Structures are given as C-alpha cells and as structure tokens.
Amino acid sequence: MTNAPILIRYHQPGEGARLGLLRGDTVHDVSQAFASLAEFFRDSCGVVERAIAAVTAAADASSRRFPAGELDNAPAPDLPHWLPPLDEQEVWAAGVTYLDSRKARQEEAVDGGDVYARVYSAERPEIFFKASAKNTVGHLDAAGFRADSSWNVPEPELALVVNPAMEMLGFTIGNDMSSREIEGENPLYLPQAKVYTASCAIGPGILLAPSDEWLDTTIRLAIRREGAEVFSDSVSTDQIKRSIPELIDYLGRSNTYPGGAILLTGTAIVPPAEFTLLPDDVVSISIDGIGTLQNRVREV
C-alpha cells in the first residue's frame, strides 16, 4: 500500500495551482487530466480505483516532469512551491482517539477533564470542524500559533481523505496546531484553541490508497529551535482506538461535502507540560509511505 502514488498540488509561477503525481523524487504534472483536486474527488465517486488509474495514466503520458526538490521553496508568487493538497475540501478532526491523548487532555484541564475520559470510551467519537482552505497551509509554509496563549503545541496526525460519496481516497499528514492553555481552561473553548489563521497544516500530498485498514506505519514528530532538536517522539498507528469506517461514518452523518473532506484522526504525541512553541521553531511530521510535512511556526 505504501508504494501507492502520491497526488500533490503545487504552484507554478505564471500558471497558479497545478496537480502532479509524485513518484519517488519526480513530479509528473497531471493537470491536463484533472483541473483541480475537487474535480478529481467528484469524478472518483463510485469509481475510486478507476479514477486513481486515470490519474496514474495521465502521469505516464505526461511530458512535464521535474525534480520534486524544485518545489522546496517558501511560498512566493515568483517561485514554484508546494500547496496544501486541498482546494474546496473542509478539514475536520477526530479527538481523543488515543489513550495518551485522553491522559494529556485530562492533565491540562483545570477541572480534571472527566469529559475526555467519557468521550474516549463513548460509542460516538469526538469530531469537530478544524479548517477551511483559507486557514490551511502546505509543506514549507508557515503554520500559526495563537498570540493570546502561552501554551501552544503541534499535534501530528494521520489524516483520511474522502470523496463526496464518503469513500476513502487515501491518506495524508496533518498538523492540528492547538492552544493547550485555552482548551484546558474550558473544553467549550475548543474552537478558539484550534480554529484560527494558519492553524492547520496539510501535506505534502495524498497517498492514493483507498483502504479501510489503517496504514501499518509510524508517526514521527521532531521540533527544532535555532537548529537544535528540542523535542521528538513517535507513535505507531496501531494505537488508534477507532476504525476508519467508524470515523468516516460519523463524519458523514447529517452532513455533505461537495468537494470531499479531510479528517485528522487524533494524536498520541504530546510534548511535556513545560513545552510551548516559539516563533521560528521548525515542526517536522513524518509518516512512512507519505513523506514529511515541515513547517516553520509563527505567532498569529
């Protein structure tokens, strides 16, 4: 499964957003087959494998190929660069899906956090809106943390990618930037803790692997400050409590996603209580088979 193709969005100066298929270290432009991610997502409804075959064939036929390293630039209109792999899609998030996450939320909560213990074992998972495209950044762009919070952390997560028919298209990497201070003060402040400018990072691309089984892989987080590593940790995806069909089922209940959706699936990597992000820290999240999502952080 981890040898599946990776679909990316990128910016080309003078042309704007384009689609490409990443194979190894080479990008194959496929914009001639699909003008946007939303178009690909909609065309895949009911025929996911056929749609993936079509984008793969477009990559085979493409005469426009270049090293992926050409995109390794901070976003600027006159430079090619990575874009987040979403256009019309909303980003949602599932919370307290790992035991370690439940423990961390209870520790930060001023009232003991019994609500987190209950949702971890409840039939219905916690699912909340995280970001639209305007608040989402891609690989090598700057992610944001709240200026009115003194305790801010990244949350590295495996993300599910679904089409408008709520069918799995694949996986990507997400960073659910969060204020532990604000959410810990009162769980009802969760939208303020998690939804703000540049609060979500997604990328570098979508692993086209439409499976109902979790990737057998490891999520790794590393944070560097002035060139030195100040925190790192990892977790296996086999620690996720919920199943993929279960999370997608609840995401789709009483809701529609005309362009598809991305669902962050929770975190088990929690920096210690004395840690908070500072401006210009570099956050790197790596998942075998997908790649690395790297973002410098800034105060917003």
Coordinates of C-alpha atoms in Angstrom, one line a residue:
M1 CA 0.0 0.0 0.0
T2 CA 2.8 2.4 0.8
N3 CA 4.1 2.2 -2.8
A4 CA 0.9 3.9 -4.0
P5 CA 1.2 7.1 -5.9
I6 CA 1.1 10.5 -4.1
L7 CA -1.1 13.2 -5.5
I8 CA 0.1 16.8 -4.9
R9 CA -0.9 20.4 -5.6
Y10 CA 1.8 22.9 -6.4
H11 CA 2.2 26.5 -7.5
Q12 CA 3.9 27.2 -10.9
P13 CA 4.8 30.9 -11.4
G14 CA 2.6 32.4 -14.1
E15 CA 0.2 29.5 -14.1
G16 CA -1.0 29.1 -10.5
A17 CA -2.1 25.9 -8.9
R18 CA -1.5 22.6 -10.7
L19 CA -1.8 18.9 -9.9
G20 CA 1.1 16.4 -10.0
L21 CA 1.7 12.8 -9.2
L22 CA 4.8 12.3 -7.1
R23 CA 6.8 9.2 -8.0
G24 CA 10.0 8.8 -6.0
D25 CA 11.7 12.2 -6.3
T26 CA 10.0 13.2 -9.6
V27 CA 6.7 15.1 -10.1
H28 CA 4.6 14.2 -13.1
D29 CA 2.2 17.0 -14.0
V30 CA -1.4 15.7 -14.4
S31 CA -3.3 18.9 -14.7
Q32 CA -4.3 18.0 -18.3
A33 CA -6.5 15.2 -16.8
F34 CA -7.9 17.0 -13.8
A35 CA -8.1 20.8 -13.4
S36 CA -8.5 20.6 -9.6
L37 CA -8.5 18.3 -6.7
A38 CA -12.2 18.8 -6.2
E39 CA -12.8 17.7 -9.8
F40 CA -10.8 14.5 -9.2
F41 CA -12.6 13.9 -5.9
R42 CA -16.0 14.3 -7.6
D43 CA -15.1 12.1 -10.6
S44 CA -14.0 9.3 -8.2
C45 CA -17.4 8.9 -6.7
G46 CA -18.4 5.2 -7.1
V47 CA -15.3 4.5 -9.2
V48 CA -12.3 5.2 -6.9
E49 CA -10.0 2.6 -8.4
R50 CA -10.8 3.8 -11.9
A51 CA -10.1 7.4 -11.0
I52 CA -6.8 6.5 -9.5
A53 CA -5.9 4.5 -12.6
A54 CA -6.9 7.6 -14.7
V55 CA -4.6 9.9 -12.8
T56 CA -1.8 7.3 -13.0
A57 CA -2.2 7.0 -16.7
A58 CA -2.1 10.8 -17.0
A59 CA 1.2 10.7 -15.2
D60 CA 2.5 8.0 -17.5
A61 CA 1.6 10.2 -20.5
S62 CA 2.8 13.5 -19.1
S63 CA 5.7 15.2 -20.8
R64 CA 6.0 17.7 -18.0
R65 CA 8.2 16.2 -15.3
F66 CA 10.7 17.8 -12.9
P67 CA 12.5 17.0 -9.6
A68 CA 10.3 17.4 -6.6
G69 CA 13.2 19.5 -5.0
E70 CA 12.3 22.4 -7.3
L71 CA 9.2 22.9 -5.1
D72 CA 11.2 23.2 -1.9
N73 CA 10.8 27.0 -1.5
A74 CA 8.9 29.1 0.9
P75 CA 5.7 30.2 -0.8
A76 CA 6.1 33.2 -3.1
P77 CA 4.3 34.2 -6.4
D78 CA 7.5 34.0 -8.4
L79 CA 8.8 30.7 -7.1
P80 CA 7.4 27.1 -7.6
H81 CA 6.3 25.7 -4.3
W82 CA 4.2 23.1 -2.5
L83 CA 0.5 23.8 -1.9
P84 CA -1.7 22.1 0.6
P85 CA -3.5 19.1 -1.0
L86 CA -6.9 20.6 -0.8
D87 CA -8.9 23.3 -2.6
E88 CA -12.7 23.0 -1.9
Q89 CA -12.4 20.5 0.9
E90 CA -13.0 21.1 4.6
V91 CA -10.7 19.8 7.2
W92 CA -12.3 18.1 10.2
A93 CA -10.7 16.4 13.2
A94 CA -11.4 13.5 15.5
G95 CA -10.2 13.9 19.1
V96 CA -9.2 11.6 21.9
T97 CA -8.7 8.6 19.7
Y98 CA -5.5 7.5 21.5
L99 CA -5.2 6.7 25.2
D100 CA -2.3 9.1 25.6
S101 CA -4.4 11.9 24.2
R102 CA -7.1 11.3 26.7
K103 CA -4.5 11.4 29.5
A104 CA -3.0 14.6 28.2
R105 CA -6.3 16.4 27.9
Q106 CA -7.2 15.3 31.5
E107 CA -3.9 16.7 32.7
E108 CA -4.3 20.1 31.1
A109 CA -8.0 20.5 32.1
V110 CA -8.4 22.7 35.2
D111 CA -11.4 20.6 36.3
G112 CA -9.8 17.2 35.9
G113 CA -11.1 16.5 32.4
D114 CA -13.6 13.8 33.1
V115 CA -15.3 14.7 29.8
Y116 CA -12.2 13.4 27.9
A117 CA -12.4 10.0 29.7
R118 CA -16.0 9.7 28.7
V119 CA -15.6 10.6 25.1
Y120 CA -12.6 8.1 24.7
S121 CA -14.9 5.2 25.7
A122 CA -18.1 6.5 24.2
E123 CA -19.8 5.0 21.2
R124 CA -19.8 8.4 19.3
P125 CA -16.4 9.8 18.6
E126 CA -15.5 13.4 19.1
I127 CA -15.4 15.1 15.6
F128 CA -15.1 18.8 15.1
F129 CA -14.5 21.3 12.3
K130 CA -10.8 22.3 12.0
A131 CA -10.2 24.4 9.0
S132 CA -11.2 25.6 5.5
A133 CA -8.7 26.2 2.8
K134 CA -8.1 29.8 3.9
N135 CA -6.7 28.6 7.3
T136 CA -4.7 25.7 5.9
V137 CA -1.0 25.8 4.9
G138 CA 1.1 23.3 3.0
H139 CA 4.6 21.9 3.2
L140 CA 7.2 24.5 3.9
D141 CA 4.7 27.3 4.6
A142 CA 4.4 28.9 8.0
A143 CA 1.9 27.5 10.5
G144 CA 0.4 29.7 13.2
F145 CA 0.0 29.6 16.9
R146 CA -2.2 31.9 19.0
A147 CA -0.7 35.2 20.3
D148 CA -3.2 35.2 23.2
S149 CA -2.0 31.8 24.5
S150 CA 1.2 30.9 26.4
W151 CA 1.0 27.2 25.9
N152 CA 0.9 26.1 22.2
V153 CA 1.8 22.8 20.6
P154 CA 1.7 21.0 17.3
E155 CA -0.4 17.8 17.1
P156 CA 0.9 15.4 14.4
E157 CA -1.8 13.3 12.9
L158 CA -2.5 10.8 10.1
A159 CA -5.4 12.2 8.0
L160 CA -8.1 10.4 6.0
V161 CA -9.1 11.8 2.6
V162 CA -12.6 11.1 1.4
N163 CA -14.6 12.0 -1.7
P164 CA -18.1 13.5 -1.7
A165 CA -19.6 9.9 -1.6
M166 CA -17.6 9.4 1.7
E167 CA -15.4 6.8 0.0
M168 CA -11.7 6.6 1.1
L169 CA -9.3 8.0 -1.4
G170 CA -6.2 7.8 0.7
F171 CA -4.1 9.3 3.5
T172 CA -2.1 12.5 4.1
I173 CA -0.3 14.2 7.0
G174 CA -1.8 16.8 9.2
N175 CA -0.7 19.2 12.0
D176 CA -3.6 20.3 14.2
M177 CA -2.0 23.3 15.8
S178 CA -3.5 23.9 19.2
S179 CA -3.6 26.0 22.4
R180 CA -3.5 23.7 25.3
E181 CA -4.0 26.6 27.6
I182 CA -7.3 27.8 26.1
E183 CA -8.8 24.3 25.7
G184 CA -7.6 23.3 29.2
E185 CA -9.3 26.3 30.7
N186 CA -12.7 25.1 29.4
P187 CA -13.5 22.4 26.8
L188 CA -16.1 24.7 25.3
Y189 CA -13.2 26.9 24.2
L190 CA -12.0 24.2 21.8
P191 CA -12.9 26.2 18.6
Q192 CA -10.8 29.1 19.9
A193 CA -8.0 26.8 20.8
K194 CA -7.9 25.1 17.4
V195 CA -9.6 27.3 14.7
Y196 CA -7.7 30.4 13.6
T197 CA -5.4 31.7 10.9
A198 CA -2.8 29.1 9.7
S199 CA -3.9 26.7 12.5
C200 CA -3.8 23.7 10.2
A201 CA -1.0 22.3 8.0
I202 CA -1.6 19.5 5.5
G203 CA 0.8 17.8 3.1
P204 CA 3.0 17.2 1.3
G205 CA 0.5 15.1 -0.7
I206 CA -2.2 12.4 -0.7
L207 CA -1.2 8.8 -0.7
L208 CA -3.8 7.3 -3.1
A209 CA -4.6 4.2 -1.1
P210 CA -8.3 3.6 -0.7
S211 CA -8.2 1.2 2.2
D212 CA -10.5 0.7 5.2
E213 CA -7.4 -0.5 7.2
W214 CA -5.0 1.8 9.0
L215 CA -1.6 2.1 7.4
D216 CA 0.9 -0.1 9.4
T217 CA 3.3 2.8 10.0
T218 CA 4.8 5.2 12.5
I219 CA 4.1 8.9 13.0
R220 CA 7.2 10.8 14.0
L221 CA 7.4 14.4 15.3
A222 CA 10.6 16.5 15.6
I223 CA 10.7 20.1 16.7
R224 CA 13.9 22.2 16.1
R225 CA 14.8 25.6 17.6
E226 CA 17.7 27.6 16.3
G227 CA 19.0 24.4 14.6
A228 CA 18.8 22.2 17.7
E229 CA 16.2 19.5 18.3
V230 CA 14.1 20.4 21.4
F231 CA 11.5 17.6 21.3
S232 CA 10.9 14.4 19.4
D233 CA 8.6 11.4 19.7
S234 CA 6.9 8.7 17.7
V235 CA 3.8 6.5 17.9
S236 CA 2.5 3.5 15.9
T237 CA -0.8 3.8 14.1
D238 CA -1.9 0.6 15.7
Q239 CA -2.6 2.6 18.9
I240 CA -5.6 4.3 17.3
K241 CA -8.8 3.2 19.1
R242 CA -11.3 3.9 16.3
S243 CA -11.7 2.2 12.9
I244 CA -11.6 4.0 9.6
P245 CA -15.2 3.1 8.6
E246 CA -16.4 4.2 12.1
L247 CA -14.8 7.6 11.8
I248 CA -16.0 8.2 8.2
D249 CA -19.5 7.1 9.1
Y250 CA -19.8 9.7 11.9
L251 CA -18.1 12.4 9.7
G252 CA -20.8 11.8 7.1
R253 CA -23.8 11.7 9.3
S254 CA -26.3 14.6 8.6
N255 CA -23.6 16.4 6.6
T256 CA -22.4 16.6 3.0
Y257 CA -19.1 17.5 1.5
P258 CA -19.5 18.6 -2.2
G259 CA -15.7 18.7 -2.8
G260 CA -14.8 15.9 -0.4
A261 CA -13.2 16.2 3.0
I262 CA -10.0 15.6 5.1
L263 CA -10.3 14.1 8.5
L264 CA -7.5 14.3 11.0
T265 CA -7.5 11.2 13.2
G266 CA -6.1 12.4 16.5
T267 CA -2.7 12.4 18.2
A268 CA -0.8 10.4 20.8
I269 CA 2.3 12.6 20.7
V270 CA 2.1 15.3 23.4
P271 CA 5.1 17.4 24.4
P272 CA 5.6 17.8 28.1
A273 CA 3.7 20.4 30.1
E274 CA 6.7 22.8 30.3
F275 CA 7.0 22.9 26.5
T276 CA 5.5 25.6 24.2
L277 CA 6.2 26.6 20.7
L278 CA 8.2 29.8 20.0
P279 CA 8.4 31.8 16.8
D280 CA 10.6 30.2 14.1
D281 CA 10.5 26.8 15.6
V282 CA 10.5 24.2 12.8
V283 CA 8.0 21.3 13.1
S284 CA 8.5 18.2 11.1
I285 CA 6.0 15.4 10.9
S286 CA 7.0 12.2 9.1
I287 CA 4.9 9.2 8.2
D288 CA 6.4 6.3 6.3
G289 CA 4.9 6.0 2.9
I290 CA 3.6 9.5 2.7
G291 CA 6.7 11.7 3.5
T292 CA 7.4 14.7 5.7
L293 CA 5.3 17.7 6.4
Q294 CA 7.6 20.5 7.6
N295 CA 6.5 24.0 8.8
R296 CA 8.2 26.9 10.5
V297 CA 5.8 28.4 13.0
R298 CA 4.8 32.0 13.6
E299 CA 2.6 33.9 16.1
V300 CA -0.7 35.0 14.7

